[in-house]
Short mmCIF file of C-alpha atoms in Angstrom, two decimals:
data_model
loop_
_atom_site.label_atom_id
_atom_site.label_comp_id
_atom_site.label_asym_id
_atom_site.label_seq_id
_atom_site.Cartn_x
_atom_site.Cartn_y
_atom_site.Cartn_z
CA MET A 1 5.11 24.78 6.73
CA THR A 2 6.84 21.79 5.35
CA THR A 3 6.53 18.36 7.65
CA LEU A 4 9.97 17.16 8.84
CA SER A 5 8.67 13.80 10.88
CA ALA A 6 5.77 11.56 11.24
CA SER A 7 5.13 9.43 14.14
CA ALA A 8 2.00 6.76 14.88
CA SER A 9 1.85 3.19 16.67
CA VAL A 10 0.15 0.05 16.86
CA ASP A 11 -0.31 -2.42 19.41
CA VAL A 12 -0.28 -6.25 18.07
CA ALA A 13 -1.46 -9.16 19.37
CA VAL A 14 2.18 -11.01 20.33
CA ASP A 15 4.83 -10.17 22.32
CA PRO A 16 8.13 -8.13 21.30
CA PRO A 17 10.24 -11.05 20.09
CA THR A 18 7.61 -12.43 17.55
CA ALA A 19 6.59 -8.89 16.48
CA PHE A 20 10.14 -8.16 16.07
CA ARG A 21 10.31 -11.32 13.43
CA ALA A 22 7.18 -10.63 11.85
CA PHE A 23 7.76 -6.66 10.77
CA THR A 24 11.35 -8.22 9.67
CA GLU A 25 11.05 -11.78 8.64
CA GLU A 26 7.76 -11.48 7.12
CA ILE A 27 7.21 -8.32 5.50
CA ASP A 28 6.93 -9.97 2.32
CA ARG A 29 3.92 -11.44 3.24
CA TRP A 30 2.19 -8.65 5.86
CA TRP A 31 2.92 -5.68 3.55
CA VAL A 32 -0.30 -4.55 0.69
CA PRO A 33 0.57 -5.12 -2.80
CA GLY A 34 -1.01 -2.50 -4.62
CA PRO A 35 -0.19 0.41 -7.57
CA ILE A 36 0.75 2.74 -4.75
CA ASN A 37 2.73 0.92 -2.56
CA ALA A 38 5.59 0.32 -4.27
CA TRP A 39 8.55 1.83 -6.29
CA ASN A 40 8.22 0.03 -9.42
CA PHE A 41 4.86 -1.65 -9.28
CA ALA A 42 4.92 -2.94 -12.41
CA ARG A 43 8.24 -4.69 -11.64
CA ALA A 44 7.47 -5.56 -7.32
CA VAL A 45 7.30 -8.76 -6.36
CA THR A 46 7.76 -8.71 -2.85
CA ARG A 47 10.32 -7.13 0.19
CA ARG A 48 12.93 -8.43 1.86
CA ILE A 49 15.13 -7.00 5.05
CA GLU A 50 18.30 -8.63 5.62
CA PRO A 51 19.22 -8.74 9.20
CA GLY A 52 21.84 -6.74 11.12
CA VAL A 53 23.49 -3.51 11.00
CA GLY A 54 24.19 -2.61 7.46
CA GLY A 55 21.68 -5.15 5.99
CA ARG A 56 19.66 -3.74 3.42
CA VAL A 57 15.79 -2.93 2.62
CA LEU A 58 14.56 -4.04 -0.32
CA GLU A 59 11.83 -4.07 -3.22
CA VAL A 60 12.65 -6.96 -4.56
CA TYR A 61 12.40 -7.40 -8.59
CA ASP A 62 12.43 -11.33 -9.41
CA ASP A 63 13.82 -14.56 -7.97
CA ASP A 64 16.98 -14.09 -7.76
CA GLY A 65 16.94 -10.94 -5.50
CA ASP A 66 17.85 -7.78 -8.16
CA GLY A 67 15.90 -5.14 -6.73
CA LEU A 68 16.07 -1.75 -4.88
CA GLU A 69 17.41 -0.71 -2.10
CA LEU A 70 15.77 1.29 -0.52
CA GLY A 71 18.25 1.62 2.64
CA ARG A 72 20.24 0.58 4.79
CA ILE A 73 20.03 -1.12 8.98
CA THR A 74 21.76 1.56 10.77
CA VAL A 75 20.06 -0.25 14.39
CA TRP A 76 19.16 -3.90 14.70
CA GLU A 77 18.18 -5.07 18.24
CA PRO A 78 15.91 -8.16 17.56
CA GLY A 79 12.59 -7.57 20.13
CA SER A 80 13.31 -4.05 20.74
CA ARG A 81 14.39 -1.59 18.22
CA LEU A 82 15.27 -1.69 14.18
CA ALA A 83 16.08 1.57 12.09
CA TYR A 84 17.12 2.43 8.36
CA ARG A 85 18.87 4.99 6.48
CA SER A 86 16.85 5.35 3.31
CA SER A 87 18.52 5.39 0.25
CA VAL A 88 16.07 6.46 -2.57
CA ASP A 89 15.30 10.25 -0.46
CA ASP A 90 16.78 11.92 2.86
CA THR A 91 14.71 9.57 5.51
CA GLU A 92 15.40 8.49 8.31
CA VAL A 93 12.53 4.89 9.70
CA ASP A 94 13.22 4.16 13.52
CA ILE A 95 10.46 1.27 14.97
CA ARG A 96 10.40 0.39 18.35
CA PHE A 97 9.15 -2.25 20.25
CA GLU A 98 7.28 -2.14 23.47
CA PRO A 99 6.01 -4.61 25.71
CA VAL A 100 2.15 -3.93 26.86
CA ASP A 101 -0.78 -5.12 28.27
CA GLY A 102 -1.87 -8.08 25.76
CA GLY A 103 1.39 -7.81 23.40
CA THR A 104 3.35 -5.31 21.77
CA ARG A 105 2.95 -1.25 21.04
CA VAL A 106 5.51 -0.54 17.49
CA SER A 107 6.26 2.37 17.72
CA VAL A 108 7.48 4.15 14.40
CA GLU A 109 9.21 7.48 13.44
CA HIS A 110 9.61 8.37 9.69
CA PHE A 111 11.20 11.76 9.52
CA VAL A 112 13.70 13.84 7.23
CA ARG A 113 17.66 13.05 8.12
CA PRO A 114 18.97 16.49 9.52
CA GLY A 115 20.55 18.37 6.46
CA GLY A 116 18.41 16.59 4.28
CA ASN A 117 16.13 17.69 1.78
CA PRO A 118 12.48 17.69 3.13
CA GLU A 119 11.09 17.72 -0.86
CA HIS A 120 13.21 14.47 -1.67
CA GLY A 121 11.06 12.29 1.29
CA GLY A 122 7.98 10.70 1.57
CA LEU A 123 6.83 9.95 5.01
CA PHE A 124 5.15 7.17 4.99
CA TRP A 125 6.10 4.50 7.39
CA PRO A 126 3.06 5.82 9.63
CA ASN A 127 0.57 4.84 7.54
CA VAL A 128 2.05 1.27 6.35
CA ILE A 129 2.68 0.34 10.07
CA ARG A 130 -1.40 -0.41 10.40
CA TRP A 131 -0.91 -3.15 8.38
CA LEU A 132 1.27 -5.02 10.84
CA GLU A 133 -2.24 -5.33 13.08
CA PRO A 134 -3.78 -7.49 11.26
CA TRP A 135 -1.17 -9.63 9.98
CA CYS A 136 -0.19 -10.61 14.15
CA ARG A 137 -3.97 -10.98 14.71
CA ASP A 138 -4.44 -14.47 14.98
CA HIS A 139 -0.24 -14.73 13.77
CA ASP A 140 0.19 -17.23 11.51
CA PRO A 141 4.35 -17.13 9.78
CA SER A 142 3.17 -20.17 7.26
CA ARG A 143 -0.17 -17.97 5.23
CA PRO A 144 0.86 -17.12 2.29
CA ALA A 145 1.74 -13.40 0.53
CA ARG A 146 -1.10 -11.28 0.52
CA ARG A 147 -2.17 -11.05 -3.67
CA LEU A 148 -4.19 -9.41 -5.63
CA ALA A 149 -6.64 -10.05 -8.61
CA ARG A 150 -6.21 -9.22 -11.98
CA LEU A 151 -9.81 -7.15 -11.43
CA ALA A 152 -10.59 -4.52 -9.16
CA VAL A 153 -13.56 -2.12 -8.78
CA ALA A 154 -13.40 1.85 -7.17
CA LEU A 155 -16.69 3.01 -5.89
CA TYR A 156 -17.13 6.67 -5.27
CA TYR A 157 -18.94 7.93 -2.34
CA GLN A 158 -19.31 11.60 -0.43
CA ASP A 159 -18.16 9.76 2.45
CA PRO A 160 -15.52 7.32 1.71
CA ALA A 161 -14.42 6.91 5.31
CA ALA A 162 -17.99 6.40 6.35
CA ALA A 163 -18.87 3.92 3.20
CA ALA A 164 -15.72 1.82 4.41
CA ARG A 165 -17.08 1.60 7.62
CA TRP A 166 -20.67 0.66 6.73
CA LEU A 167 -19.18 -2.03 4.19
CA ALA A 168 -17.39 -3.89 6.45
CA ALA A 169 -19.91 -3.33 9.17
CA THR A 170 -23.02 -4.70 6.48
CA PHE A 171 -21.17 -6.53 3.97
CA ASP A 172 -18.43 -7.92 5.84
CA LEU A 173 -15.68 -6.73 3.68
CA ARG A 174 -12.26 -6.76 4.94
CA SER A 175 -9.16 -4.32 4.76
CA TRP A 176 -5.53 -4.86 5.21
CA ASP A 177 -5.42 -1.68 6.54
CA ARG A 178 -6.86 0.39 9.66
CA ILE A 179 -10.17 1.36 8.12
CA PRO A 180 -10.31 4.71 9.31
CA ALA A 181 -13.03 6.45 12.54
CA GLU A 182 -15.57 8.49 12.92
CA GLY A 183 -14.11 11.82 12.04
CA GLU A 184 -10.57 10.61 10.32
CA SER A 185 -10.51 10.66 6.51
CA ALA A 186 -7.46 8.99 3.96
CA GLY A 187 -6.87 10.14 0.39
CA TRP A 188 -6.82 5.87 -0.46
CA ILE A 189 -9.53 3.59 0.72
CA GLU A 190 -8.77 0.12 0.26
CA LEU A 191 -11.30 -3.05 1.35
CA HIS A 192 -11.66 -6.66 -0.20
CA ALA A 193 -13.54 -9.44 -1.04
CA GLY A 194 -11.26 -12.34 -1.18
CA GLU A 195 -8.13 -11.14 -3.52
CA VAL A 196 -10.22 -8.42 -5.48
CA SER A 197 -9.99 -4.92 -4.36
CA VAL A 198 -12.94 -2.32 -3.65
CA LEU A 199 -11.31 0.99 -3.87
CA LEU A 200 -13.29 3.79 -2.64
CA PHE A 201 -13.01 7.46 -3.59
CA ALA A 202 -14.01 10.61 -2.79
CA ALA A 203 -17.12 12.30 -4.87
CA ASP A 204 -15.69 15.95 -4.39
CA GLY A 205 -19.23 16.97 -4.06
CA LYS A 206 -18.98 17.06 -7.70
CA TRP A 207 -22.36 14.71 -8.14
CA SER A 208 -24.02 15.65 -11.50
CA PRO A 209 -27.43 14.29 -13.28
CA GLU A 210 -25.36 11.81 -14.52
CA PRO A 211 -22.81 11.30 -11.60
CA VAL A 212 -19.50 8.35 -12.65
CA SER A 213 -20.42 6.47 -9.25
CA HIS A 214 -18.59 3.70 -10.21
CA ASN A 215 -14.37 2.77 -12.05
CA LEU A 216 -13.76 -0.93 -13.32
CA TRP A 217 -10.05 -1.52 -12.22
CA VAL A 218 -8.06 -3.84 -14.52
CA TYR A 219 -4.26 -5.43 -14.74
CA VAL A 220 -3.19 -5.60 -17.95
CA ASP A 221 0.15 -7.11 -18.84
CA ASP A 222 1.06 -4.46 -21.92
CA LEU A 223 -0.48 -1.37 -20.85
CA ASP A 224 0.78 0.58 -24.16
CA ALA A 225 -0.12 -1.93 -26.65
CA HIS A 226 -3.75 -2.00 -24.55
CA LEU A 227 -3.73 1.37 -24.72
CA GLU A 228 -3.30 1.71 -28.55
CA HIS A 229 -5.67 -1.53 -29.47
CA ALA A 230 -8.77 0.41 -27.36
CA ARG A 231 -8.15 3.49 -28.99
CA ALA A 232 -8.32 2.29 -32.39
CA ALA A 233 -11.47 -0.50 -31.37
CA GLY A 234 -13.04 3.15 -30.22
CA ALA A 235 -12.97 3.69 -26.71
CA THR A 236 -13.29 6.51 -25.60
CA ILE A 237 -9.59 8.00 -23.83
CA VAL A 238 -10.74 9.96 -20.62
CA THR A 239 -7.09 10.18 -19.52
CA PRO A 240 -3.82 8.91 -21.31
CA ILE A 241 -1.30 7.27 -19.52
CA GLN A 242 -0.04 8.66 -16.27
CA GLU A 243 2.25 7.60 -13.77
CA HIS A 244 1.88 7.68 -9.83
CA GLY A 245 3.92 5.10 -9.03
CA TYR A 246 1.97 3.19 -11.10
CA ARG A 247 0.62 3.09 -14.98
CA ALA A 248 -2.36 3.66 -15.72
CA TYR A 249 -4.97 5.05 -18.01
CA THR A 250 -8.60 5.72 -18.25
CA ALA A 251 -11.68 5.15 -20.72
CA ASP A 252 -14.81 4.89 -21.44
CA ASP A 253 -16.80 2.25 -22.90
CA LEU A 254 -19.83 2.44 -25.54
CA GLU A 255 -22.29 3.22 -22.96
CA GLY A 256 -20.13 5.98 -20.79
CA HIS A 257 -19.04 2.71 -17.79
CA ARG A 258 -15.28 4.05 -17.07
CA TRP A 259 -12.72 1.49 -16.84
CA THR A 260 -8.80 1.97 -15.58
CA PHE A 261 -6.56 0.08 -16.48
CA VAL A 262 -2.93 -0.59 -15.12
CA GLN A 263 0.14 -2.35 -15.64
CA THR A 264 0.05 -5.52 -13.84
CA SER A 265 2.63 -6.14 -11.27
CA PRO A 266 3.93 -9.60 -10.31
CA ALA A 267 2.02 -8.87 -7.18
CA VAL A 268 -0.91 -9.30 -9.42
CA ARG A 269 -2.00 -13.74 -10.13
CA GLY A 270 -2.86 -14.88 -13.21
#
């Protein structure tokens, strides 16, 4: 059965007017950068929400504000409610801000609009809304935007969610997202040591005598040129360039260590 709507809520430790301002005015800082979190990762500089009904939700590509219109605001009620109609698929998003003890409950519903094609809509907001909670914890609107280092590490586990909980509790790795609780799972789990991403993937029960247990991710300026150079220099190309919202290829080095090279983004430092 095709899913036509998805919803979620988080409690944040600020009052509703502050939560609304954080959501709308600071989205460029609380939005988590990463290869799966942009329509065009190679160009995305930031996100922006223009205030008021008719304002645009934008993925910004340069300092002049050029970018992709993701949606148009249909409801603008500061401290209470925000809604927009997607410009890139057949969905709408409705976000509500409700006072609760200790702060605000921010609830989101992301749904395929009536008459829309459910195949033309990604219901991602129930995952994204979780990023707001750690940003509002000890809220400081002057904090800089989140950025990524050039190098990331990918680790493979039989139970990535359990590994994430253990790494956070034991090695004090942090998350810009919510770490899955016991009994939960997630297709993408990303922890951080400063600006370095630690990506946790499922081994899918396919351990071999020589399993792939780790993988280095490196962001490069010109992925096509990098691939041709690596191939000419003798690297074993495991997968050629593929696109998943980001562009990447995978190669093994001279002793079989696996590397993933990703077309960089303005969200990556250096």
